[in-house]
Structure formats: C-alpha cells, structure tokens
Amino acid sequence: QVHLVESGGGLVQAGGSLKLSCAASGINFRLHTMNWYRQGPGNQRELVASITGSGVTNYVDSLKGRFTISRDNVWNSVYLQMNNLIPEDTAVYYCKANYKGLDYWGRGTQVTVSP
C-alpha cells in the first residue's frame, strides 16, 4: 500500500522559512518523479516544483529563487525548502508521486504565512 506523508507545515511570519518533508512508502521511490503542489484558499491546486528520480528539477517560474525541491533516494523522502515566505504562499501543500501515469497523493500539510 502506498503512503505519502507530508510534514513540516505550520505558522510562520512573512519573510520566514519552512522546510516541508514528504516520506514515501510502498513505491519504488527512485523511479518516481516527486512533486509538490499547493492549494490556497479559493484556488485550484497548482504545481509548485518537481524532481525526477535522477534529480532533474522543475519549478513554477514565479517561485524560482525562493523554493528549492530536493530528494533523498535512501530515505525515500522529498523536501521543499521555502524561503522569504509571503502571505500568498498560504496553502495546503501536497506531495505527489508519479510514475508511468500513476499518481499517488499525500494528505497535505498546512502552511500559513502571517503578514
């Protein structure tokens, strides 16, 4: 059974940082592209960043320079380092694993950025 469990969310002031983690089990982790999505209040879920099994990264242009995605294929985990947070980053952040058209989602972790 596949499990993706996000952690690291919380309340932070604008300008602060958070590092999200997503621990995966039940999949051949290194084969999967790992993704971070977010869904803010009243918004659709949107892709934040992705990283392939070999470490190739992709970011939403608007977040380049503030957010960094990384992964550890030994610990089956993916991370999202978020710096210089702004209130507009407030959202539930989700981890998704993808391989050959199959998607697995975590339940999300709440990030709230206060002004």
CSV table of C-alpha atoms in Angstrom, one decimal:
chain,number,residue,atom,x,y,z
A,1,GLN,CA,0.0,0.0,0.0
A,2,VAL,CA,1.3,3.4,-1.0
A,3,HIS,CA,1.7,6.1,1.7
A,4,LEU,CA,2.9,9.7,1.3
A,5,VAL,CA,3.1,11.6,4.5
A,6,GLU,CA,3.8,15.3,4.5
A,7,SER,CA,5.2,17.2,7.5
A,8,GLY,CA,6.8,20.4,8.4
A,9,GLY,CA,4.0,22.8,7.8
A,10,GLY,CA,2.9,25.5,10.3
A,11,LEU,CA,2.5,29.1,11.0
A,12,VAL,CA,5.3,31.5,10.1
A,13,GLN,CA,5.7,35.2,9.7
A,14,ALA,CA,6.3,36.8,6.3
A,15,GLY,CA,10.0,36.6,5.5
A,16,GLY,CA,10.4,33.4,7.4
A,17,SER,CA,11.3,29.9,6.1
A,18,LEU,CA,9.9,26.4,6.4
A,19,LYS,CA,11.1,23.1,5.1
A,20,LEU,CA,8.5,20.6,4.2
A,21,SER,CA,9.1,16.8,4.1
A,22,CYS,CA,7.3,14.0,2.4
A,23,ALA,CA,8.1,10.4,3.4
A,24,ALA,CA,7.1,7.8,0.8
A,25,SER,CA,6.5,4.1,1.3
A,26,GLY,CA,5.0,1.3,-0.8
A,27,ILE,CA,6.6,2.5,-4.0
A,28,ASN,CA,9.9,2.1,-5.8
A,29,PHE,CA,10.8,5.6,-4.8
A,30,ARG,CA,13.8,6.3,-7.1
A,31,LEU,CA,11.7,5.6,-10.2
A,32,HIS,CA,9.1,8.2,-9.3
A,33,THR,CA,9.0,11.8,-10.2
A,34,MET,CA,8.1,13.6,-7.0
A,35,ASN,CA,6.1,16.8,-7.0
A,36,TRP,CA,4.9,19.4,-4.6
A,37,TYR,CA,1.6,21.1,-5.2
A,38,ARG,CA,-0.3,23.6,-3.2
A,39,GLN,CA,-3.9,24.8,-2.9
A,40,GLY,CA,-4.6,28.1,-1.4
A,41,PRO,CA,-8.0,29.4,-0.1
A,42,GLY,CA,-10.4,29.6,-3.0
A,43,ASN,CA,-7.7,28.5,-5.5
A,44,GLN,CA,-7.2,25.4,-7.6
A,45,ARG,CA,-4.4,23.1,-6.8
A,46,GLU,CA,-1.2,24.1,-8.6
A,47,LEU,CA,2.2,22.6,-9.2
A,48,VAL,CA,5.0,24.2,-7.2
A,49,ALA,CA,8.0,22.1,-8.1
A,50,SER,CA,9.0,18.6,-9.3
A,51,ILE,CA,12.1,16.5,-9.2
A,52,THR,CA,12.8,13.3,-11.2
A,53,GLY,CA,14.5,10.2,-9.8
A,54,SER,CA,17.8,11.4,-11.2
A,55,GLY,CA,17.4,14.8,-9.6
A,56,VAL,CA,16.3,17.0,-12.5
A,57,THR,CA,14.2,19.8,-11.1
A,58,ASN,CA,11.4,22.0,-12.4
A,59,TYR,CA,9.8,25.0,-10.8
A,60,VAL,CA,6.9,27.3,-11.3
A,61,ASP,CA,8.6,30.4,-12.7
A,62,SER,CA,7.1,32.7,-10.0
A,63,LEU,CA,8.7,30.6,-7.2
A,64,LYS,CA,12.2,30.2,-8.6
A,65,GLY,CA,14.8,31.5,-6.2
A,66,ARG,CA,12.6,31.2,-3.1
A,67,PHE,CA,11.7,27.5,-3.1
A,68,THR,CA,14.0,24.5,-3.5
A,69,ILE,CA,13.0,20.9,-4.1
A,70,SER,CA,15.3,18.1,-3.2
A,71,ARG,CA,15.1,14.4,-2.6
A,72,ASP,CA,16.8,11.6,-0.7
A,73,ASN,CA,16.5,8.2,-2.5
A,74,VAL,CA,18.0,6.4,0.5
A,75,TRP,CA,15.4,7.8,2.9
A,76,ASN,CA,12.6,7.8,0.3
A,77,SER,CA,11.8,11.4,1.0
A,78,VAL,CA,11.3,14.6,-0.9
A,79,TYR,CA,11.7,18.1,0.6
A,80,LEU,CA,10.7,21.6,-0.2
A,81,GLN,CA,12.7,24.4,1.3
A,82,MET,CA,10.7,27.6,1.3
A,83,ASN,CA,12.4,30.9,2.0
A,84,ASN,CA,11.2,34.5,2.1
A,85,LEU,CA,7.7,33.4,2.6
A,86,ILE,CA,4.8,35.8,1.8
A,87,PRO,CA,1.2,35.6,2.8
A,88,GLU,CA,0.3,34.5,-0.7
A,89,ASP,CA,2.2,31.3,0.0
A,90,THR,CA,-0.5,30.3,2.5
A,91,ALA,CA,-1.9,27.0,1.3
A,92,VAL,CA,-2.1,23.3,1.9
A,93,TYR,CA,1.0,21.7,0.4
A,94,TYR,CA,0.7,18.3,-1.1
A,95,CYS,CA,3.2,15.7,-2.2
A,96,LYS,CA,2.6,13.6,-5.3
A,97,ALA,CA,4.5,10.7,-6.7
A,98,ASN,CA,4.2,9.9,-10.4
A,99,TYR,CA,5.4,7.0,-12.5
A,100,LYS,CA,4.1,5.9,-15.9
A,101,GLY,CA,0.8,7.8,-15.5
A,102,LEU,CA,0.1,6.6,-12.0
A,103,ASP,CA,-0.3,9.4,-9.3
A,104,TYR,CA,-0.2,9.0,-5.6
A,105,TRP,CA,-1.0,11.8,-3.3
A,106,GLY,CA,-0.4,12.7,0.3
A,107,ARG,CA,-3.0,14.3,2.5
A,108,GLY,CA,-1.2,17.6,2.7
A,109,THR,CA,0.3,19.9,5.3
A,110,GLN,CA,-0.9,23.4,6.1
A,111,VAL,CA,1.4,26.4,5.6
A,112,THR,CA,0.1,29.7,6.9
A,113,VAL,CA,2.1,32.9,6.5
A,114,SER,CA,1.1,35.8,8.6
A,115,PRO,CA,1.8,39.4,7.4
